[in-house]
Coordinates of C-alpha atoms and ligand atoms in Angstrom, one line a residue:
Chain C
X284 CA 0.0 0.0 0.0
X285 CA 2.6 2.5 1.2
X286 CA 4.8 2.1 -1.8
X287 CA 2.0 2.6 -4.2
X288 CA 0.7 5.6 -2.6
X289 CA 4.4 6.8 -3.0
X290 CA 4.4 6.1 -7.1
X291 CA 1.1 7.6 -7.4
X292 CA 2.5 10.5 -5.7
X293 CA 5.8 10.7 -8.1
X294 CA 3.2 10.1 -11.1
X295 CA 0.9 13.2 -10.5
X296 CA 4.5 14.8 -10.2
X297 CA 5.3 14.1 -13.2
X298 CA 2.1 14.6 -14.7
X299 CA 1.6 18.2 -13.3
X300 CA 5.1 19.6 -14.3
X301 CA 5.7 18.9 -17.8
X302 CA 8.7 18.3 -19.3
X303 CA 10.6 21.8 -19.8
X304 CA 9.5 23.6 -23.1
X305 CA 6.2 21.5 -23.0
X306 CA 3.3 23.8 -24.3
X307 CA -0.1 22.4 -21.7
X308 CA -2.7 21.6 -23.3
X309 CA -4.8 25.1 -21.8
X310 CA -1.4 27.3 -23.0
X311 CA -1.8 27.2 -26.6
X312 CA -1.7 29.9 -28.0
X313 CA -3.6 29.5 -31.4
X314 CA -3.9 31.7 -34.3
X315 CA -6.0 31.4 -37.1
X316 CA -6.4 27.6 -35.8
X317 CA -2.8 27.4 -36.3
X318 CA -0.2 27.0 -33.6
X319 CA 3.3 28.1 -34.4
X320 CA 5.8 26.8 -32.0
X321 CA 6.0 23.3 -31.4
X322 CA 4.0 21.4 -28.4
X323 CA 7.1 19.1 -26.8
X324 CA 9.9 21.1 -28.0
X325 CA 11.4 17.8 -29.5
X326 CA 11.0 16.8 -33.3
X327 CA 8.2 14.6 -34.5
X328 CA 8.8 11.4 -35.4
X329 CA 7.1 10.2 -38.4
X330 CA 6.9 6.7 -37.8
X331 CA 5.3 6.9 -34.7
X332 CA 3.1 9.3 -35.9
X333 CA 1.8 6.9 -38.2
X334 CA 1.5 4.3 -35.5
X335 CA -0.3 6.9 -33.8
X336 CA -2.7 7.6 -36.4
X337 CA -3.6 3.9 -36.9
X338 CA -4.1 2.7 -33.4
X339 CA -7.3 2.6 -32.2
X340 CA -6.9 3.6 -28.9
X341 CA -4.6 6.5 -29.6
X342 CA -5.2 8.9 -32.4
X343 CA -7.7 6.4 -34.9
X344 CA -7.4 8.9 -37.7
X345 CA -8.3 6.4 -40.1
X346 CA -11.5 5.8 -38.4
X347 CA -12.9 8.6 -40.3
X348 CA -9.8 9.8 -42.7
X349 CA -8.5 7.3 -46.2
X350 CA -4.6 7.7 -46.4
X351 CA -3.7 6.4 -49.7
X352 CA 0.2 6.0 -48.9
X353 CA -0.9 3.5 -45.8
X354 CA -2.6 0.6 -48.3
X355 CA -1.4 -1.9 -45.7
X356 CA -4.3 -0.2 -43.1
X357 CA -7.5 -2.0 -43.4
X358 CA -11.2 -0.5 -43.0
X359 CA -10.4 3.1 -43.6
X360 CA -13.1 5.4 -42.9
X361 CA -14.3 8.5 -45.3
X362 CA -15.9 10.8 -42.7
X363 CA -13.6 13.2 -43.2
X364 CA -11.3 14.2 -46.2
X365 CA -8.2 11.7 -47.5
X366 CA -5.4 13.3 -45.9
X367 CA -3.2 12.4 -49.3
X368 CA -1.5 15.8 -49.9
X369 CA -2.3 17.1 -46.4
X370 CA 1.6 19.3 -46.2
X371 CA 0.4 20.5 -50.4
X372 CA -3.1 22.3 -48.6
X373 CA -1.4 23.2 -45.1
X374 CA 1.4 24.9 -43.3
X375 CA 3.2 22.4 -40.2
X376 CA 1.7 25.3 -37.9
X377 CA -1.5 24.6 -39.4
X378 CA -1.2 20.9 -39.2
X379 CA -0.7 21.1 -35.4
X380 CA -3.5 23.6 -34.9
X381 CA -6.0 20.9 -36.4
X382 CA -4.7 18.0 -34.7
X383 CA -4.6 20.0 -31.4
X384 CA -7.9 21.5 -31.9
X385 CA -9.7 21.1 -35.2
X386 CA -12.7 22.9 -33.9
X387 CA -10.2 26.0 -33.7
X388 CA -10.0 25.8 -37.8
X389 CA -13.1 24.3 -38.5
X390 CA -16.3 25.5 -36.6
X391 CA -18.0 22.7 -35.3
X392 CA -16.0 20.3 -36.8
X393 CA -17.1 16.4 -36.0
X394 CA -13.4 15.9 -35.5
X395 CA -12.2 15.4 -32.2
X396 CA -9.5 18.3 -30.3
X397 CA -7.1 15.5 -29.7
X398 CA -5.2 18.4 -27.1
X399 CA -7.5 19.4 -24.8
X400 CA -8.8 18.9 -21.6
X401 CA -11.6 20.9 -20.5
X402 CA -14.8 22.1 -21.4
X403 CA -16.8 18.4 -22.4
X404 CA -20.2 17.3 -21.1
X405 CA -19.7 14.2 -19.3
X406 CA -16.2 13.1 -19.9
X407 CA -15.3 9.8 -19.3
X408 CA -12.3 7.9 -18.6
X409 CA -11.4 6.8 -22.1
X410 CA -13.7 4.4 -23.1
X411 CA -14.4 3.0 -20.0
X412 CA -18.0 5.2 -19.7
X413 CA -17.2 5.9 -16.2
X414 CA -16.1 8.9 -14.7
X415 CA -12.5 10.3 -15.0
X416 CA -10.7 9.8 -12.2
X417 CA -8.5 12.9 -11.2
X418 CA -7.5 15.2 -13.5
X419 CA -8.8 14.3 -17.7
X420 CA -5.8 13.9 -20.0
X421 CA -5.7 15.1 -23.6
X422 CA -6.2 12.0 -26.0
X423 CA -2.5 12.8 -27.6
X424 CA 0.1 14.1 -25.1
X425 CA 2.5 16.7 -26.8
X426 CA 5.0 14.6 -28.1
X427 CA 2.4 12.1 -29.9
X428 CA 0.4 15.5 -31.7
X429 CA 4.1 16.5 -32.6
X430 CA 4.9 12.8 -34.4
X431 CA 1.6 13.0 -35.8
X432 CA 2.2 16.1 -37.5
X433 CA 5.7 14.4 -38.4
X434 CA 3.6 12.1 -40.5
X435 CA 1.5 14.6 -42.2
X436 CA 4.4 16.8 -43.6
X437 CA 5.1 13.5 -45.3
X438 CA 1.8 13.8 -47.4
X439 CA 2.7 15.9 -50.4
X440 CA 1.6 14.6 -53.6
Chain X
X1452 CA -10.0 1.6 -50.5
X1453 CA -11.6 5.0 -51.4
X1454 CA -13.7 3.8 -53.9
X1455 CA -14.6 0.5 -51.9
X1456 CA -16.3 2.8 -49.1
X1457 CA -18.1 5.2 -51.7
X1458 CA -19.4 2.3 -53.1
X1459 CA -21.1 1.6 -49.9
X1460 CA -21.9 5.0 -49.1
X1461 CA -25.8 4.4 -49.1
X1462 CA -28.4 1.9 -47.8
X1463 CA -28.9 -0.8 -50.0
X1464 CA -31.5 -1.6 -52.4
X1465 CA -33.5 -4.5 -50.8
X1466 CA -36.7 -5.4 -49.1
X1467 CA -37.4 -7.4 -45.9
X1468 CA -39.5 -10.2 -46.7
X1469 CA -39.5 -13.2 -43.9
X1470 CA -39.9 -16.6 -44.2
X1471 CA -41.8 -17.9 -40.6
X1472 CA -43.6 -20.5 -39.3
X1473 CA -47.3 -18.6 -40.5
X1474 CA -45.9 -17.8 -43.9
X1475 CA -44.1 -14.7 -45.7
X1476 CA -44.5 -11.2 -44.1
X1477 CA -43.2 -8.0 -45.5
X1478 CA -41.6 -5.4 -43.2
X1479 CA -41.2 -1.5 -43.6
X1480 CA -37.1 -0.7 -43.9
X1481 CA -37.2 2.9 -45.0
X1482 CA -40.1 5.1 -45.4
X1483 CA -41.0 8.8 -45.4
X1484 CA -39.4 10.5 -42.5
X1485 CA -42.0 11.8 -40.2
X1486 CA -43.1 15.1 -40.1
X1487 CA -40.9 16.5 -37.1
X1488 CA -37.9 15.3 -38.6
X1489 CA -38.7 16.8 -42.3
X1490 CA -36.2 19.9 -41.7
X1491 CA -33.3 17.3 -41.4
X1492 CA -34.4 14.1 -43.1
X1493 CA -36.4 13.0 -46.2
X1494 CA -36.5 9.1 -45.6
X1495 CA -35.7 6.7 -42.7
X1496 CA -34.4 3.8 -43.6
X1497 CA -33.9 0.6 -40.7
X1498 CA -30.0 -0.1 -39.7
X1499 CA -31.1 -3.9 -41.6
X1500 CA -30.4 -2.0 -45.3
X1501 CA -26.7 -0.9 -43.9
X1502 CA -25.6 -4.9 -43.1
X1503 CA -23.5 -6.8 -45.4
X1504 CA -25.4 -9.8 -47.2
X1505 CA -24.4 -12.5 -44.8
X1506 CA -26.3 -10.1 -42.3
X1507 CA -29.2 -9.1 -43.8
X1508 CA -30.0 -12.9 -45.4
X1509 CA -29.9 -13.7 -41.6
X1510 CA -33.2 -12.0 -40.8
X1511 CA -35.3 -13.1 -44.0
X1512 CA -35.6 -16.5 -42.6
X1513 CA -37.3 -17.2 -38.6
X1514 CA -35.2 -20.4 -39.2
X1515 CA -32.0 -18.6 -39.5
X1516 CA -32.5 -15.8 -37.3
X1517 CA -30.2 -16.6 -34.2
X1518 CA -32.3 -14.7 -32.2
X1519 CA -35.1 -16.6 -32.5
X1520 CA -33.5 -18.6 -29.4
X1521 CA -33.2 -15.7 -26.8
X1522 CA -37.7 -15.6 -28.0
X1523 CA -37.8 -19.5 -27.3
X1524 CA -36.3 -18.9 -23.5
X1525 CA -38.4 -15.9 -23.8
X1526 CA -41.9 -18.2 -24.1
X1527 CA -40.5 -20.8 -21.4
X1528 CA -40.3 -18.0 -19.2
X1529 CA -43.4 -16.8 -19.5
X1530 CA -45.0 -20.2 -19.0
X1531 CA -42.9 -21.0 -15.6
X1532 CA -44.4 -20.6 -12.4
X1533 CA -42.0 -18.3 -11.1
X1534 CA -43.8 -15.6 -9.0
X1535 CA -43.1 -15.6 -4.7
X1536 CA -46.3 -17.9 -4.7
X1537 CA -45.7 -19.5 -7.9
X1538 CA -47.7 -17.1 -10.7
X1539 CA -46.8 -17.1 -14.2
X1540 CA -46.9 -14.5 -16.4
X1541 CA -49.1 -16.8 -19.0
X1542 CA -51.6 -17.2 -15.4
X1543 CA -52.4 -13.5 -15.4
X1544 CA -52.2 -12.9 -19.8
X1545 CA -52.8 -16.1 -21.4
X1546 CA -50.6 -16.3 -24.4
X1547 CA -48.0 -13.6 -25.3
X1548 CA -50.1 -12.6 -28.5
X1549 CA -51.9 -10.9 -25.9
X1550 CA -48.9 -8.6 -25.8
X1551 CA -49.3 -7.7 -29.5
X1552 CA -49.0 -3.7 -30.2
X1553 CA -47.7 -2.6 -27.1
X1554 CA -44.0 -2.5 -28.6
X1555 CA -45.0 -0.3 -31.5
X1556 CA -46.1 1.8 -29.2
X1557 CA -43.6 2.1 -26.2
X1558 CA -41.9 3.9 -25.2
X1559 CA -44.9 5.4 -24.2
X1560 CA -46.3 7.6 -21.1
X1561 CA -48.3 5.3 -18.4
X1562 CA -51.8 6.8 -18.3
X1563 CA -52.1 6.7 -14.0
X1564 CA -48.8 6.9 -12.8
X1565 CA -47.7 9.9 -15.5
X1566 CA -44.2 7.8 -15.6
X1567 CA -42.2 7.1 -19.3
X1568 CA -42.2 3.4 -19.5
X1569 CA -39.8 1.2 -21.4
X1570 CA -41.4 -2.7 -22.3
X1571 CA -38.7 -3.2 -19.4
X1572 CA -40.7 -1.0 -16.8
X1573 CA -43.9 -3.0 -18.1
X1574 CA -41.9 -6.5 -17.1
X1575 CA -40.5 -4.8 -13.9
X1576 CA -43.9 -3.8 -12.7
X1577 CA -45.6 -6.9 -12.9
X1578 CA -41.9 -8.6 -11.6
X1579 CA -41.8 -7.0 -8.5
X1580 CA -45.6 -5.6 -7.6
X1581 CA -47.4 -8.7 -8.6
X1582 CA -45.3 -11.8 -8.7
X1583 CA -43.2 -10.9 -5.5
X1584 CA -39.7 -11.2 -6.9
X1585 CA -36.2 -8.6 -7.0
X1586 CA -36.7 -6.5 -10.1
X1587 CA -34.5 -8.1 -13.2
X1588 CA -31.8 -6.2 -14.3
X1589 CA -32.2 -3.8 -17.1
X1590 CA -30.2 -5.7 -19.5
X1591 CA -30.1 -9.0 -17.7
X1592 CA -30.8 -12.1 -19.5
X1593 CA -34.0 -12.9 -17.8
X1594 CA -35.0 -9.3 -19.4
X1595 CA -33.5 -9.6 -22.5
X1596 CA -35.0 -12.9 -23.3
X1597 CA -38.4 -11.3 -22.4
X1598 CA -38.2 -8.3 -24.9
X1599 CA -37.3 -10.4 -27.3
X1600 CA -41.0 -12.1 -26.7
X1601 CA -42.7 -9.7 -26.3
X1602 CA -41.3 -7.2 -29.4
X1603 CA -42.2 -10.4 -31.6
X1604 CA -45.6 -9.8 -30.8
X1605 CA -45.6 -6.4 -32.8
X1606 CA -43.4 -7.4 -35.7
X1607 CA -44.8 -6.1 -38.6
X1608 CA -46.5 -3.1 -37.0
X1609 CA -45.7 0.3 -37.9
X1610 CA -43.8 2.1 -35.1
X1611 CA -46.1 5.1 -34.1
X1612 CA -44.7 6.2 -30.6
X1613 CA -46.6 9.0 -29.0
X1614 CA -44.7 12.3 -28.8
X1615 CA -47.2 15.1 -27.7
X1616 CA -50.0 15.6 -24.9
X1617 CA -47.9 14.1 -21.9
X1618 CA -45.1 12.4 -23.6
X1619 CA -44.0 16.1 -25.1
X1620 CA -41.7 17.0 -22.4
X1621 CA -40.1 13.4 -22.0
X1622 CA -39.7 13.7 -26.3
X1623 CA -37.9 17.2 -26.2
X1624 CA -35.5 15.9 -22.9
X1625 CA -34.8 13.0 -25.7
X1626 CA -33.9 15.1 -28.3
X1627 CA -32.0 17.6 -26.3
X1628 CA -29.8 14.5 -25.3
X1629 CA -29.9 13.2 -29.4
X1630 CA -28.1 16.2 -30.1
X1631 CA -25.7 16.8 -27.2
X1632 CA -21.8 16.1 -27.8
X1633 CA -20.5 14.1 -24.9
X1634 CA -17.4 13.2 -23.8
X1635 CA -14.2 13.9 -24.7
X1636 CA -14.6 13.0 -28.4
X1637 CA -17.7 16.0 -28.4
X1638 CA -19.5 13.2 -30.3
X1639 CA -23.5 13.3 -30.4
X1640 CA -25.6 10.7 -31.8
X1641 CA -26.9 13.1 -34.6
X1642 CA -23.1 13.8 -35.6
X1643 CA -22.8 10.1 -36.6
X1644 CA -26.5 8.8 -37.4
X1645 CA -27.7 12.1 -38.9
X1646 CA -24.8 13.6 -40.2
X1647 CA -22.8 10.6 -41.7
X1648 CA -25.4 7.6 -41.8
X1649 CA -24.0 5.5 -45.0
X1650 CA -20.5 7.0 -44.1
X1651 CA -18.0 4.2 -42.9
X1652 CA -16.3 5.0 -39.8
X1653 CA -13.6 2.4 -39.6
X1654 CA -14.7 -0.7 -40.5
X1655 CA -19.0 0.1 -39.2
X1656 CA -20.9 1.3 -41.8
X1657 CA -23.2 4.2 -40.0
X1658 CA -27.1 3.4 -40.4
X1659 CA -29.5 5.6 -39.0
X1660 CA -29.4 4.3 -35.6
X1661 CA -33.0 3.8 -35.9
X1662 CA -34.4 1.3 -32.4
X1663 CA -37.5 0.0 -34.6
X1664 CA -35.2 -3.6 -35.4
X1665 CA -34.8 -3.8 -31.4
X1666 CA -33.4 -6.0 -29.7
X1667 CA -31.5 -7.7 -32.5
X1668 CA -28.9 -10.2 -32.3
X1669 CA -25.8 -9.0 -32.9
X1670 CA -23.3 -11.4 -34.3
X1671 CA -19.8 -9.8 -32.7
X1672 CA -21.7 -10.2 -29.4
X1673 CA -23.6 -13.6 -29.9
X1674 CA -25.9 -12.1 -27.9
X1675 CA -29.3 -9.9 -27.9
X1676 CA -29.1 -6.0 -27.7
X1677 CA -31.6 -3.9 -26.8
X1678 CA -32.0 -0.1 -27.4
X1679 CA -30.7 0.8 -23.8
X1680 CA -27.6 -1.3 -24.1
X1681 CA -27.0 0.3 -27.1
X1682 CA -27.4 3.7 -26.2
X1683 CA -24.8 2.8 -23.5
X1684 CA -22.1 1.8 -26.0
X1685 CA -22.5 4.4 -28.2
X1686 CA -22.0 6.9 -26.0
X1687 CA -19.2 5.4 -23.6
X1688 CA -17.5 5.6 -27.7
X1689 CA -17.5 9.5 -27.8
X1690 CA -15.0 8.4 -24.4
X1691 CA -18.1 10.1 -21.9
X1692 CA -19.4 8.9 -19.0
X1693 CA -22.3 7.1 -19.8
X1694 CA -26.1 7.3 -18.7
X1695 CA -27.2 4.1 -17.1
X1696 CA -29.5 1.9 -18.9
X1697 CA -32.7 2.2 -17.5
X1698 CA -32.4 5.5 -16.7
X1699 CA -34.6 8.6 -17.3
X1700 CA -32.4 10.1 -19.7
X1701 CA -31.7 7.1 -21.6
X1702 CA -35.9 6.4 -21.5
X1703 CA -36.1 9.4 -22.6
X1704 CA -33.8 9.5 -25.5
X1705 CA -35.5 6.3 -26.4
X1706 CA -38.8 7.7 -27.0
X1707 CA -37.1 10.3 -29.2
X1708 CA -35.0 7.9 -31.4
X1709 CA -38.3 5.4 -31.8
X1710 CA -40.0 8.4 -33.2
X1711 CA -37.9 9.4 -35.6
X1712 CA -38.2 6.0 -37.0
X1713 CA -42.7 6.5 -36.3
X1714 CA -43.6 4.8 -39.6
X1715 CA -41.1 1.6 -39.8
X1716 CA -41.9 -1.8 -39.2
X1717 CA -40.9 -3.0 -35.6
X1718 CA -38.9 -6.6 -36.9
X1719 CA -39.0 -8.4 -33.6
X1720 CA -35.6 -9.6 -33.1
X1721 CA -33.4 -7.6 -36.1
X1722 CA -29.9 -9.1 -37.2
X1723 CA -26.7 -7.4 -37.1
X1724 CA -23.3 -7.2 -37.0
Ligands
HEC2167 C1 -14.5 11.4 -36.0 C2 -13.9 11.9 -37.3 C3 -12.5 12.3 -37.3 C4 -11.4 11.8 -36.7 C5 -11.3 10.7 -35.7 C6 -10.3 12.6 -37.2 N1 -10.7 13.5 -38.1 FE1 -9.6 14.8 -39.2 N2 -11.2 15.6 -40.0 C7 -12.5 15.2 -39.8 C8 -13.4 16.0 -40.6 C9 -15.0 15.8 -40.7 C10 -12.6 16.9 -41.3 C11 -13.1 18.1 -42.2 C12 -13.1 19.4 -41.5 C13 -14.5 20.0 -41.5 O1 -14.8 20.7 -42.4 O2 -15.2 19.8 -40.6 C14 -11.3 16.7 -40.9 C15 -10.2 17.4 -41.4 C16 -8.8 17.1 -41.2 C17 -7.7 17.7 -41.8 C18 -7.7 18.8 -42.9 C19 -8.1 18.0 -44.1 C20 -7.6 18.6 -45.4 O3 -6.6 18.1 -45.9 O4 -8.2 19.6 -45.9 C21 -6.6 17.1 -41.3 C22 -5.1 17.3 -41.7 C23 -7.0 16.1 -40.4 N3 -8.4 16.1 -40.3 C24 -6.2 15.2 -39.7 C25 -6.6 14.3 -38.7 C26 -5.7 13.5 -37.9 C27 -4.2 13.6 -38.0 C28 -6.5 12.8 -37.1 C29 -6.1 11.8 -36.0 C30 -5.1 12.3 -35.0 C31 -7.8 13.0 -37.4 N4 -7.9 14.0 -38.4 C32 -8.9 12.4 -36.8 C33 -12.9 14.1 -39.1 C34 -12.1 13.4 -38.2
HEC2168 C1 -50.9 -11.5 -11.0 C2 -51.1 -11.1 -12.3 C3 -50.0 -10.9 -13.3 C4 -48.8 -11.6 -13.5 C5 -48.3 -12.8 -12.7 C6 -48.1 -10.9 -14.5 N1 -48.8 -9.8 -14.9 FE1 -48.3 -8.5 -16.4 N2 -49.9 -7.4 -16.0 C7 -50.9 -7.7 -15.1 C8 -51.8 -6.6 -15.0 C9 -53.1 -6.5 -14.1 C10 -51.4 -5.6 -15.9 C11 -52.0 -4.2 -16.2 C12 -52.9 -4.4 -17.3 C13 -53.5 -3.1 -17.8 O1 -53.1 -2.1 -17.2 O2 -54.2 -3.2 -18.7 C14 -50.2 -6.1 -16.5 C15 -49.5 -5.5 -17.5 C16 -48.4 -6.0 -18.2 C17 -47.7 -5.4 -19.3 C18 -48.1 -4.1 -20.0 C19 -49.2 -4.5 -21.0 C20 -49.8 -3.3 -21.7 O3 -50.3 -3.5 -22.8 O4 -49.9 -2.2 -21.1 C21 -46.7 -6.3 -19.6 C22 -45.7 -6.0 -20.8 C23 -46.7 -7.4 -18.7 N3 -47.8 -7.2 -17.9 C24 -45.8 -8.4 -18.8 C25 -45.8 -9.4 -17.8 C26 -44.8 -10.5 -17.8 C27 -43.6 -10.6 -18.7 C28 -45.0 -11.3 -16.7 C29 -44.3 -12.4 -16.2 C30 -42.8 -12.2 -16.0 C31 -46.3 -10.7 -16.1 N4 -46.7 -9.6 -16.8 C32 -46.9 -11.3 -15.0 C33 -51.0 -8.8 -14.3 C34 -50.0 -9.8 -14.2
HEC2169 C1 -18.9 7.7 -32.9 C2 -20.1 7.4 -33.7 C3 -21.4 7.1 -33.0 C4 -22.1 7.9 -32.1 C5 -21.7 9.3 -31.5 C6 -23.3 7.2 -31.8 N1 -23.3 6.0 -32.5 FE1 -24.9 4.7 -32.5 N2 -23.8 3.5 -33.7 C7 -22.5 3.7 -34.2 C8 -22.1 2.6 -34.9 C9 -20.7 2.5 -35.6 C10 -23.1 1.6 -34.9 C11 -23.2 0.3 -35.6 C12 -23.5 0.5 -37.1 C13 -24.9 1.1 -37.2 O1 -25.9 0.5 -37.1 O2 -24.9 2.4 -37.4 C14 -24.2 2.2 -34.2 C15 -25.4 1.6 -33.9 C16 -26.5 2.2 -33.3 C17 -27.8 1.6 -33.1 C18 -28.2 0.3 -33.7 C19 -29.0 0.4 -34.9 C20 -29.5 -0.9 -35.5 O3 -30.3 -0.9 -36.4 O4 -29.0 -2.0 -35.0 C21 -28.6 2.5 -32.5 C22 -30.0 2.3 -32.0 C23 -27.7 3.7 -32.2 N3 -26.5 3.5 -32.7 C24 -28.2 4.8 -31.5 C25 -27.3 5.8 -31.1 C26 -27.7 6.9 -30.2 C27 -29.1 7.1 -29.7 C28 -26.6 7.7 -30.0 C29 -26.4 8.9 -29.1 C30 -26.7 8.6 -27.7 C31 -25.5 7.1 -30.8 N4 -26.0 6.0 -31.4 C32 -24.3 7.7 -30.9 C33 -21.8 4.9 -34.0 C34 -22.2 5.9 -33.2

């Protein structure tokens, strides 16, 4: 018991100061929709970005987008628009601003704000339907929306 | 894959005619869209004409239909003397044909007690006041097998739910939570069965979410759903904290999603995915 209590106190720690140069997810500053600087202060990765954006519990972004350069990804959804030639139509500070907070570009937008953490009715705790416990989390922490923007700069046609 | 999914994008062209034990019937999948929903849809159409063929070929046949087992348990049910002093449900109704038309037309507001009642509060009532026993679970098995009966009664009959005098204020709460965006994906249920019905999202292709096939079986469960235990895993998907089934908000928003399909056939048990 005691030694858990001690882990769960380093956790929320951790979890409260982010690592240095991390942008919270309330901190953005967005303009336009966009969002200039980067959220972790560490480049994306591309490859996890794709991971990322295939998973279904992390970003699903083939649940409602086609990619046509990831054929090997089954059941693609078309909600949304194919992302082929995503970096031709945006800027990366564009990118960021939709994955962060597509609502911020697009009023009203069915797509989720995959970096933010307040303002829902009835949040649960992922997909659990119960209640969050503590503090909510943003789907994508900063690092994942960087690696996931990664991966769109890759989709110029 | 682009084009697989476009060529998908819309209900298919087919009709609902079932093979049972009395001979063919024909059901009602899509129809005019009634009157208070003529701002946002022309035609409703039953989640059967968004299955694959496997699915839908499933329901045209009693013989087939694997739900037909969850009515059978359903039946022995009613016939056992199961009440605190051994009453049956058959002891007090006779046969369950005598329960034909009541699910076309539930939910619906209870004339004495002013309450919105679900076929479940029906099977609760006479559960606990009049046979003596603990209420059954919502979505219990028990429950479950019961709707199933007791829907099958009113297959064929159009769906024609009630929605003014003293079920208006129970039909706008419903609404109000139809097009709420819960949880942390801000997802309500128009966004998906309004907004993008005959859309795939992943690998579901989005009906109408219509309740008028419920309970059906649903294959990736091997089980029987009913419209609460739906509404509960649709909206724990939008990652919120769910209403329970049961509920008044969920009875509620189950009076408002049966009349927005008001003019379909109820089908008894459906078949889905
Ligand atoms: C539930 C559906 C949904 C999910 C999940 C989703 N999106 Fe979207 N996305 C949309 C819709 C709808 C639009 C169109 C914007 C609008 O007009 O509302 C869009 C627009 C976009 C655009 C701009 C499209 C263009 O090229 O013009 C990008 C980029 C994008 N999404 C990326 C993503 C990424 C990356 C993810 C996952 C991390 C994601 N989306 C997840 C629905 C979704
Ligand atoms: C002791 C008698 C009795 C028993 C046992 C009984 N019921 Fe009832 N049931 C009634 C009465 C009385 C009503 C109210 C009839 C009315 O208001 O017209 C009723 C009403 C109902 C209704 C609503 C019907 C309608 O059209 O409004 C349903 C559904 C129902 N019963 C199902 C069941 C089931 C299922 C069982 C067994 C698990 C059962 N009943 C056992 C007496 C009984
Ligand atoms: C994120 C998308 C999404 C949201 C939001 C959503 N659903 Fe669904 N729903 C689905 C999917 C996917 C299915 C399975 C395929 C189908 O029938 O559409 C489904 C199925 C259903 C069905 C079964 C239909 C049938 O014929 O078997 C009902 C009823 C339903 N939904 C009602 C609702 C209601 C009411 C809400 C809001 C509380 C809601 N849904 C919110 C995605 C969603």
């Amino acid at each position: 018991m005691k030694r858990h209590a001690a882990l769960g106190m380093i956790a929320a720690a951790l979890a409260a100061t982010p690592v240095w140069s991390e942008t919270a997810p309330t901190a953005v500053n967005y303009e336009e929709g966009a969002i200039a600087e980067s959220l972790s202060g560490t480049p994306g990765d591309p490859a996890s970005g794709a991971k990322i954006m295939t998973t279904n519990a992390l970003g699903n972004c083939v649940a409602c987008h086609a990619i046509a350069a990831m054929p090997e990804v089954p059941f693609q959804g078309d909600i949304g628009p194919a992302l082929d030639g995503a970096a031709d139509r945006w800027t990366e500070a564009q990118l960021r601003g939709i994955v962060a907070n597509a609502k911020m570009t697009f009023d009203g937008t069915f797509m989720p704000a995959f970096y933010k953490t307040e303002g829902f009715v009835r949040p649960g705790n992922a997909y659990t339907g119960k209640a969050p416990e503590g503090d909510l989390p943003p789907i994508l922490n900063a690092q994942q929306i960087e690696d996931v923007v990664a991966y769109l700069m890759t989709l110029k046609e | 894959l682009a084009l697989a999914s476009t060529a998908m994008a819309d209900p298919v062209d087919d009709t609902l005619v079932i093979e049972t034990d009395d001979g063919s019937i024909e059901l009602v999948t899509q129809t005019a869209a009634p009157d208070h929903l003529k701002d946002v849809l022309d035609t409703v159409y039953s989640g059967w004409l968004f299955r694959e063929d496997e699915t839908r070929v499933l329901q045209k046949d009693d013989f087939d239909n694997p739900g037909m087992v969850f009515v059978d348990r359903g039946l022995d049910s009613w016939n056992a003397a199961q009440g605190a002093k051994g009453e049956s449900c058959a002891g007090c109704h006779e046969g369950p044909e005598s329960m034909k038309g009541l699910r076309a037309v539930t939910p619906r507001v209870d004339a004495e007690s002013g309450k919105l009642m679900i076929v479940e509060d029906y099977i609760n009532e006479c559960v606990t006041e009049r046979m003596g026993l603990e209420a059954w679970g919502t979505t219990s098995s028990p429950m479950k097998d019961m709707v199933s009966l007791i829907s099958m009664q009113s297959r064929g009959e159009v769906v024609n739910v009630a929605i003014d005098g003293p079920a208006a204020a129970f039909w706008e709460k419903g609404k109000e939570i139809y097009y709420t965006r819960y949880g942390q994906l801000e997802m309500s249920c128009a966004n998906c069965h309004e907004d993008n019905y005959g859309n795939m999202i992943r690998a579901d292709h989005l009906s109408q979410g219509q309740v008028n096939g419920m309970p059906v079986y649903r294959l990736k469960d091997a089980g029987v759903v009913t419209a609460q235990q739906r509404f509960v895993g649709c909206v724990r998907d939008t990652r919120a904290e769910t209403f329970k089934a049961g509920s008044d908000e969920f009875k509620a928003l189950e009076l408002y999603v049966a009349s927005r399909g008001n003019g379909l056939s109820v089908e008894g048990v459906g078949v889905r995915h």
